Amino acid sequence: MFEKYNVEQKLDLHYRYPVVFTENLFSKSNGELKQFFKDQGANQSIRLLCIVDENLLEGNPKLIQEVEEYFSEEGMPALVSTPILLKGGEALKSRFDIVNELYSAVAEYNICRHSYIMGIGGGTLMDIAGYVAATSHRGVRMLRVPTTVLAQSDAALGVKTSMNFDGKKNFVGTFTPPNGVFCDIALLDSLPEEHYLPGYSEAVKVAILQDEPFLKEIEDLSKDIISREREGSLHVIAKCAELHLKHIATSGDPFEFGSSRPLDFGHWAAHKLEQMSDFKMTHGESVAFGVALDVTYSYLVGKLSEESWRRCMEAFKGLKFELYHPLMEKSLNEPENPESMLHGLEEFRQHLGGRLTVMLIDEIGSGYEVDTMDMTILKDAVLTLKEY
Amino acid sequence: MFEKYNVEQKLDLHYRYPVVFTENLFSKSNGELKQFFKDQGANQSIRLLCIVDENLLEGNPKLIQEVEEYFSEEGMPALVSTPILLKGGEALKSRFDIVNELYSAVAEYNICRHSYIMGIGGGTLMDIAGYVAATSHRGVRMLRVPTTVLAQSDAALGVKTSMNFDGKKNFVGTFTPPNGVFCDIALLDSLPEEHYLPGYSEAVKVAILQDEPFLKEIEDLSKDIISREREGSLHVIAKCAELHLKHIATSGDPFEFGSSRPLDFGHWAAHKLEQMSDFKMTHGESVAFGVALDVTYSYLVGKLSEESWRRCMEAFKGLKFELYHPLMEKSLNEPENPESMLHGLEEFRQHLGGRLTVMLIDEIGSGYEVDTMDMTILKDAVLTLKEY
């Protein structure tokens, strides 16, 4: 009676979006956004709500005016209001009251599924703006203009939106591809020092894990990066972005339905340290600690040569990263204590859904996965980093 | 300097999920869920949070016990707690406080991305449970057990999750395919009369729009449906489900990025009337009014023959639908008055993103789209229905 009515539903979704690198995106002579909206067939009847990271304004006092002038030109969508200002930072990601205010703005300004939200700012602003775009009307169009090294090379390029809930990082969110990403390299000039160099840790991470020649380039360009020479910075950021995007596109699992998360290399400790520091540590700094730890572990278990291990450590040092932090040693003999960094491994296992998968390396550019880590060797790794 | 770094990101997602019809899903002898979890490789280490529509319990006092016993068997995921009870109904969809309580339950019971949320209930329960599943950890697995005619034939089969925000229906939500849908036809027995017959309006709608032989079947089976004879009801519900699923899968636009929304046939007026009635009118009733209106319009503009028009009206009448409601006449001469049903056309245009697309029919089973409707003829259509 029933069998004949059963259906296997098959849905195939195809997303395409451009990731563009440029400088001075909102100067009148810059054609990138004009070309994008032309390709999309947009015009003044299409609406755009702009959300800007307040942190940008000190270094770029004319940004709002430039955005408003840019969108006043013919062929561009209509800016529905002066840009909404939000102060980026981890605290923003707990602000569901701001999510509600943004929903109200979406309603008030008639932002529909064919309208755009444009977020201009760092990773946290992109997370909340992307979340609002993903969940308003079941998804309005989203354009990302990431303005930090980390956001341009990694965090803002991909398919994740997120909020923190009840103290739990990224507990609420969606997988939602944006409609376009526009990285303005000139906006990095005004980044404060503590948000500039640490942003390169994702580039070092992906080079160590996947691409030895890229690590060589980072080593060669480290002085240019430190002196904020644009062409060298652009090369490293864009190359990191390319590797990140390629991974998402070719992994066969862009929305992470499975367990394998190679780009989470070093992240079990990184997330935990970030949280233990009450987010005073930046994500970039914590990734360097986490990657250094798992590289050192790879060396101590005899998989990675001493020479390659030293080279990884020096690559981080060349960009002025610290490789050891006192929090790494907290409750080091109590991996079951939630106050220990080592407890991050158990939290990562839960996050993955019960089966632990940790990426290690047996050579620079070559990763392998394990499903368990030796606590004694992990402690050795911490002490090795302390003495380095 | 920049061009070489630009990337066109391409993501292809492939979703597969079973839609199963059965009876007595949670009786020990029913193998559907056992087979599903076996196919998924699940076991007791996989966790499941169950959310049940309180409205079901009066007619099915043993349901909770049956669910608990069913999941206690070997090879099944672990039920993390006794099922959470929520009272289904339109009011539930505004309860973001309940969304937060459910997030807390997801955290407390360690529901991860490989765990399941199972919703058992009508469309509104499925909407909120699906929303929580879609946004917790950027998506935990979702199983739907729809328990009303409307949910089994249409609302709970697809890819939408939704909440109402600030009085706006479905303002917040996502497109997120479930991992499986299990329709238990026996659960329809206890549906109160006012939620039973009106649920068939989506079946009549899709038959009129797409499938004349199916309309014939509905006409032939209408007595069986009225007397709640299971085999006839199953046939109409499952056939409606099949057409609905096929449309989503083959439209080329399952997440509705474009403007065309053929299954929204009759829905511009339906949504408006439902809202004008403060949701005292069921969605099923309102769809019948909306479809009857647009079919009558199709007749009055000379596209549909009188014979076919009468046949559509009689198909609804055969299932005891009303075709006219006084709200349809409210402020009928003032289409720009938000209190007029006719204003629903403008609201629908905004909902679609600025370009109106309304589906009409030129024959039973054959739709065509228009981008404008004549207000004078629409008024005639209302009066024609009043007199019918």
mmCIF file of N, CA, C and O in Angstrom, chain A residues 277-335:
data_model
loop_
_atom_site.group_PDB
_atom_site.id
_atom_site.type_symbol
_atom_site.label_atom_id
_atom_site.label_comp_id
_atom_site.label_asym_id
_atom_site.label_seq_id
_atom_site.Cartn_x
_atom_site.Cartn_y
_atom_site.Cartn_z
ATOM 1 N N SER A 277 41.324 32.949 26.986
ATOM 2 C CA SER A 277 41.806 34.330 27.167
ATOM 3 C C SER A 277 40.660 35.335 27.196
ATOM 4 O O SER A 277 40.911 36.540 27.182
ATOM 5 N N ASP A 278 39.401 34.824 27.225
ATOM 6 C CA ASP A 278 38.234 35.716 27.089
ATOM 7 C C ASP A 278 38.333 36.564 25.834
ATOM 8 O O ASP A 278 37.945 37.732 25.829
ATOM 9 N N PHE A 279 38.858 35.978 24.796
ATOM 10 C CA PHE A 279 38.967 36.613 23.486
ATOM 11 C C PHE A 279 39.842 37.865 23.502
ATOM 12 O O PHE A 279 39.741 38.710 22.621
ATOM 13 N N LYS A 280 40.726 37.953 24.525
ATOM 14 C CA LYS A 280 41.721 39.034 24.478
ATOM 15 C C LYS A 280 42.799 38.661 23.456
ATOM 16 O O LYS A 280 43.392 39.517 22.831
ATOM 17 N N MET A 281 43.041 37.363 23.339
ATOM 18 C CA MET A 281 43.936 36.868 22.297
ATOM 19 C C MET A 281 43.172 36.969 20.957
ATOM 20 O O MET A 281 41.993 36.639 20.909
ATOM 21 N N THR A 282 43.828 37.452 19.901
ATOM 22 C CA THR A 282 43.122 37.480 18.619
ATOM 23 C C THR A 282 43.094 36.066 18.016
ATOM 24 O O THR A 282 43.904 35.210 18.377
ATOM 25 N N HIS A 283 42.170 35.857 17.086
ATOM 26 C CA HIS A 283 42.101 34.556 16.424
ATOM 27 C C HIS A 283 43.426 34.260 15.712
ATOM 28 O O HIS A 283 43.929 33.142 15.749
ATOM 29 N N GLY A 284 43.999 35.295 15.103
ATOM 30 C CA GLY A 284 45.265 35.106 14.396
ATOM 31 C C GLY A 284 46.367 34.612 15.327
ATOM 32 O O GLY A 284 47.080 33.647 15.021
ATOM 33 N N GLU A 285 46.527 35.271 16.477
ATOM 34 C CA GLU A 285 47.546 34.843 17.448
ATOM 35 C C GLU A 285 47.302 33.408 17.891
ATOM 36 O O GLU A 285 48.218 32.588 17.970
ATOM 37 N N SER A 286 46.041 33.096 18.197
ATOM 38 C CA SER A 286 45.753 31.764 18.739
ATOM 39 C C SER A 286 45.997 30.682 17.691
ATOM 40 O O SER A 286 46.427 29.582 18.022
ATOM 41 N N VAL A 287 45.740 30.989 16.424
ATOM 42 C CA VAL A 287 46.011 30.004 15.369
ATOM 43 C C VAL A 287 47.508 29.710 15.294
ATOM 44 O O VAL A 287 47.917 28.554 15.119
ATOM 45 N N ALA A 288 48.327 30.735 15.462
ATOM 46 C CA ALA A 288 49.780 30.500 15.450
ATOM 47 C C ALA A 288 50.178 29.570 16.601
ATOM 48 O O ALA A 288 50.955 28.623 16.401
ATOM 49 N N PHE A 289 49.631 29.804 17.807
ATOM 50 C CA PHE A 289 49.919 28.898 18.926
ATOM 51 C C PHE A 289 49.481 27.469 18.589
ATOM 52 O O PHE A 289 50.203 26.504 18.811
ATOM 53 N N GLY A 290 48.274 27.352 18.069
ATOM 54 C CA GLY A 290 47.712 26.022 17.803
ATOM 55 C C GLY A 290 48.472 25.266 16.729
ATOM 56 O O GLY A 290 48.738 24.066 16.862
ATOM 57 N N VAL A 291 48.829 25.987 15.664
ATOM 58 C CA VAL A 291 49.564 25.327 14.577
ATOM 59 C C VAL A 291 50.973 24.952 15.055
ATOM 60 O O VAL A 291 51.453 23.835 14.817
ATOM 61 N N ALA A 292 51.619 25.884 15.760
ATOM 62 C CA ALA A 292 52.961 25.589 16.284
ATOM 63 C C ALA A 292 52.912 24.343 17.166
ATOM 64 O O ALA A 292 53.808 23.491 17.120
ATOM 65 N N LEU A 293 51.844 24.221 17.949
ATOM 66 C CA LEU A 293 51.713 23.065 18.840
ATOM 67 C C LEU A 293 51.592 21.761 18.044
ATOM 68 O O LEU A 293 52.293 20.788 18.321
ATOM 69 N N ASP A 294 50.703 21.745 17.054
ATOM 70 C CA ASP A 294 50.500 20.492 16.320
ATOM 71 C C ASP A 294 51.679 20.165 15.398
ATOM 72 O O ASP A 294 51.953 18.987 15.122
ATOM 73 N N VAL A 295 52.388 21.195 14.929
ATOM 74 C CA VAL A 295 53.610 20.939 14.158
ATOM 75 C C VAL A 295 54.679 20.338 15.081
ATOM 76 O O VAL A 295 55.371 19.370 14.714
ATOM 77 N N THR A 296 54.780 20.885 16.279
ATOM 78 C CA THR A 296 55.770 20.369 17.235
ATOM 79 C C THR A 296 55.416 18.935 17.648
ATOM 80 O O THR A 296 56.299 18.070 17.777
ATOM 81 N N TYR A 297 54.130 18.677 17.816
ATOM 82 C CA TYR A 297 53.671 17.318 18.119
ATOM 83 C C TYR A 297 54.055 16.372 16.973
ATOM 84 O O TYR A 297 54.558 15.269 17.196
ATOM 85 N N SER A 298 53.849 16.825 15.734
ATOM 86 C CA SER A 298 54.205 16.009 14.564
ATOM 87 C C SER A 298 55.696 15.671 14.575
ATOM 88 O O SER A 298 56.110 14.572 14.194
ATOM 89 N N TYR A 299 56.488 16.647 15.029
ATOM 90 C CA TYR A 299 57.946 16.440 15.124
ATOM 91 C C TYR A 299 58.259 15.451 16.244
ATOM 92 O O TYR A 299 59.029 14.493 16.064
ATOM 93 N N LEU A 300 57.617 15.646 17.409
ATOM 94 C CA LEU A 300 57.954 14.809 18.574
ATOM 95 C C LEU A 300 57.521 13.353 18.400
ATOM 96 O O LEU A 300 58.133 12.455 18.960
ATOM 97 N N VAL A 301 56.457 13.115 17.621
ATOM 98 C CA VAL A 301 56.072 11.713 17.384
ATOM 99 C C VAL A 301 56.928 11.091 16.272
ATOM 100 O O VAL A 301 56.717 9.937 15.901
ATOM 101 N N GLY A 302 57.871 11.858 15.748
ATOM 102 C CA GLY A 302 58.810 11.274 14.796
ATOM 103 C C GLY A 302 58.349 11.302 13.348
ATOM 104 O O GLY A 302 58.979 10.718 12.468
ATOM 105 N N LYS A 303 57.253 12.033 13.082
ATOM 106 C CA LYS A 303 56.759 12.075 11.705
ATOM 107 C C LYS A 303 57.428 13.188 10.895
ATOM 108 O O LYS A 303 57.617 13.062 9.699
ATOM 109 N N LEU A 304 57.757 14.289 11.579
ATOM 110 C CA LEU A 304 58.293 15.463 10.878
ATOM 111 C C LEU A 304 59.770 15.623 11.237
ATOM 112 O O LEU A 304 60.145 15.489 12.403
ATOM 113 N N SER A 305 60.592 15.939 10.251
ATOM 114 C CA SER A 305 62.028 16.091 10.514
ATOM 115 C C SER A 305 62.290 17.336 11.364
ATOM 116 O O SER A 305 61.505 18.295 11.342
ATOM 117 N N GLU A 306 63.407 17.319 12.093
ATOM 118 C CA GLU A 306 63.755 18.478 12.915
ATOM 119 C C GLU A 306 63.938 19.717 12.049
ATOM 120 O O GLU A 306 63.516 20.820 12.400
ATOM 121 N N GLU A 307 64.532 19.529 10.896
ATOM 122 C CA GLU A 307 64.798 20.654 9.999
ATOM 123 C C GLU A 307 63.470 21.322 9.565
ATOM 124 O O GLU A 307 63.332 22.551 9.592
ATOM 125 N N SER A 308 62.531 20.486 9.167
ATOM 126 C CA SER A 308 61.236 21.031 8.734
ATOM 127 C C SER A 308 60.508 21.689 9.906
ATOM 128 O O SER A 308 59.861 22.733 9.764
ATOM 129 N N TRP A 309 60.609 21.066 11.079
ATOM 130 C CA TRP A 309 59.973 21.643 12.271
ATOM 131 C C TRP A 309 60.533 23.038 12.542
ATOM 132 O O TRP A 309 59.773 23.997 12.718
ATOM 133 N N ARG A 310 61.880 23.144 12.532
ATOM 134 C CA ARG A 310 62.500 24.455 12.788
ATOM 135 C C ARG A 310 62.068 25.474 11.737
ATOM 136 O O ARG A 310 61.839 26.641 12.032
ATOM 137 N N ARG A 311 61.978 25.016 10.517
ATOM 138 C CA ARG A 311 61.590 25.939 9.444
ATOM 139 C C ARG A 311 60.189 26.504 9.702
ATOM 140 O O ARG A 311 59.938 27.696 9.513
ATOM 141 N N CYS A 312 59.266 25.661 10.149
ATOM 142 C CA CYS A 312 57.900 26.136 10.464
ATOM 143 C C CYS A 312 57.945 27.163 11.592
ATOM 144 O O CYS A 312 57.288 28.215 11.532
ATOM 145 N N MET A 313 58.721 26.838 12.638
ATOM 146 C CA MET A 313 58.803 27.763 13.777
ATOM 147 C C MET A 313 59.351 29.123 13.315
ATOM 148 O O MET A 313 58.837 30.176 13.684
ATOM 149 N N GLU A 314 60.381 29.072 12.472
ATOM 150 C CA GLU A 314 61.001 30.311 12.010
ATOM 151 C C GLU A 314 60.087 31.102 11.075
ATOM 152 O O GLU A 314 60.138 32.329 11.042
ATOM 153 N N ALA A 315 59.249 30.385 10.320
ATOM 154 C CA ALA A 315 58.297 31.092 9.452
ATOM 155 C C ALA A 315 57.366 31.958 10.292
ATOM 156 O O ALA A 315 57.086 33.116 9.961
ATOM 157 N N PHE A 316 56.907 31.397 11.414
ATOM 158 C CA PHE A 316 56.076 32.201 12.325
ATOM 159 C C PHE A 316 56.891 33.332 12.948
ATOM 160 O O PHE A 316 56.449 34.485 12.979
ATOM 161 N N LYS A 317 58.077 32.991 13.429
ATOM 162 C CA LYS A 317 58.927 34.005 14.064
ATOM 163 C C LYS A 317 59.224 35.166 13.105
ATOM 164 O O LYS A 317 59.285 36.326 13.515
ATOM 165 N N GLY A 318 59.407 34.819 11.818
ATOM 166 C CA GLY A 318 59.712 35.835 10.815
ATOM 167 C C GLY A 318 58.607 36.868 10.689
ATOM 168 O O GLY A 318 58.839 37.996 10.254
ATOM 169 N N LEU A 319 57.394 36.493 11.082
ATOM 170 C CA LEU A 319 56.269 37.446 11.083
ATOM 171 C C LEU A 319 55.935 37.887 12.507
ATOM 172 O O LEU A 319 54.825 38.356 12.789
ATOM 173 N N LYS A 320 56.946 37.704 13.407
ATOM 174 C CA LYS A 320 56.859 38.214 14.788
ATOM 175 C C LYS A 320 55.800 37.518 15.649
ATOM 176 O O LYS A 320 55.299 38.102 16.613
ATOM 177 N N PHE A 321 55.441 36.297 15.263
ATOM 178 C CA PHE A 321 54.491 35.560 16.105
ATOM 179 C C PHE A 321 55.174 35.013 17.348
ATOM 180 O O PHE A 321 56.312 34.564 17.291
ATOM 181 N N GLU A 322 54.446 35.025 18.467
ATOM 182 C CA GLU A 322 54.841 34.266 19.649
ATOM 183 C C GLU A 322 54.395 32.821 19.439
ATOM 184 O O GLU A 322 53.359 32.561 18.820
ATOM 185 N N LEU A 323 55.164 31.880 19.976
ATOM 186 C CA LEU A 323 54.811 30.462 19.814
ATOM 187 C C LEU A 323 54.413 29.824 21.146
ATOM 188 O O LEU A 323 53.983 28.667 21.187
ATOM 189 N N TYR A 324 54.555 30.597 22.215
ATOM 190 C CA TYR A 324 54.203 30.057 23.524
ATOM 191 C C TYR A 324 53.436 31.116 24.310
ATOM 192 O O TYR A 324 53.771 32.306 24.260
ATOM 193 N N HIS A 325 52.404 30.663 25.051
ATOM 194 C CA HIS A 325 51.633 31.555 25.911
ATOM 195 C C HIS A 325 51.385 30.830 27.225
ATOM 196 O O HIS A 325 51.133 29.618 27.215
ATOM 197 N N PRO A 326 51.471 31.528 28.347
ATOM 198 C CA PRO A 326 51.286 30.857 29.641
ATOM 199 C C PRO A 326 49.980 30.054 29.741
ATOM 200 O O PRO A 326 49.931 29.040 30.433
ATOM 201 N N LEU A 327 48.934 30.481 29.042
ATOM 202 C CA LEU A 327 47.670 29.728 29.112
ATOM 203 C C LEU A 327 47.838 28.289 28.616
ATOM 204 O O LEU A 327 47.079 27.403 28.996
ATOM 205 N N MET A 328 48.827 28.076 27.760
ATOM 206 C CA MET A 328 49.044 26.716 27.248
ATOM 207 C C MET A 328 49.429 25.753 28.367
ATOM 208 O O MET A 328 49.209 24.550 28.271
ATOM 209 N N GLU A 329 50.017 26.303 29.422
ATOM 210 C CA GLU A 329 50.497 25.449 30.519
ATOM 211 C C GLU A 329 49.473 25.297 31.644
ATOM 212 O O GLU A 329 49.675 24.514 32.577
ATOM 213 N N LYS A 330 48.380 26.042 31.569
ATOM 214 C CA LYS A 330 47.391 26.016 32.654
ATOM 215 C C LYS A 330 46.788 24.611 32.785
ATOM 216 O O LYS A 330 46.304 24.047 31.803
ATOM 217 N N SER A 331 46.817 24.086 34.012
ATOM 218 C CA SER A 331 46.257 22.742 34.287
ATOM 219 C C SER A 331 46.733 21.732 33.243
ATOM 220 O O SER A 331 45.959 20.893 32.771
ATOM 221 N N LEU A 332 48.005 21.806 32.918
ATOM 222 C CA LEU A 332 48.533 20.988 31.829
ATOM 223 C C LEU A 332 48.492 19.491 32.147
ATOM 224 O O LEU A 332 48.431 18.651 31.243
ATOM 225 N N ASN A 333 48.495 19.163 33.449
ATOM 226 C CA ASN A 333 48.449 17.742 33.805
ATOM 227 C C ASN A 333 47.022 17.231 33.976
ATOM 228 O O ASN A 333 46.806 16.108 34.401
ATOM 229 N N GLU A 334 46.038 18.091 33.665
ATOM 230 C CA GLU A 334 44.636 17.687 33.855
ATOM 231 C C GLU A 334 43.843 17.872 32.569
ATOM 232 O O GLU A 334 43.006 18.777 32.466
ATOM 233 N N PRO A 335 44.059 16.992 31.614
ATOM 234 C CA PRO A 335 43.370 17.157 30.318
ATOM 235 C C PRO A 335 41.843 17.085 30.454
ATOM 236 O O PRO A 335 41.122 17.517 29.555
#
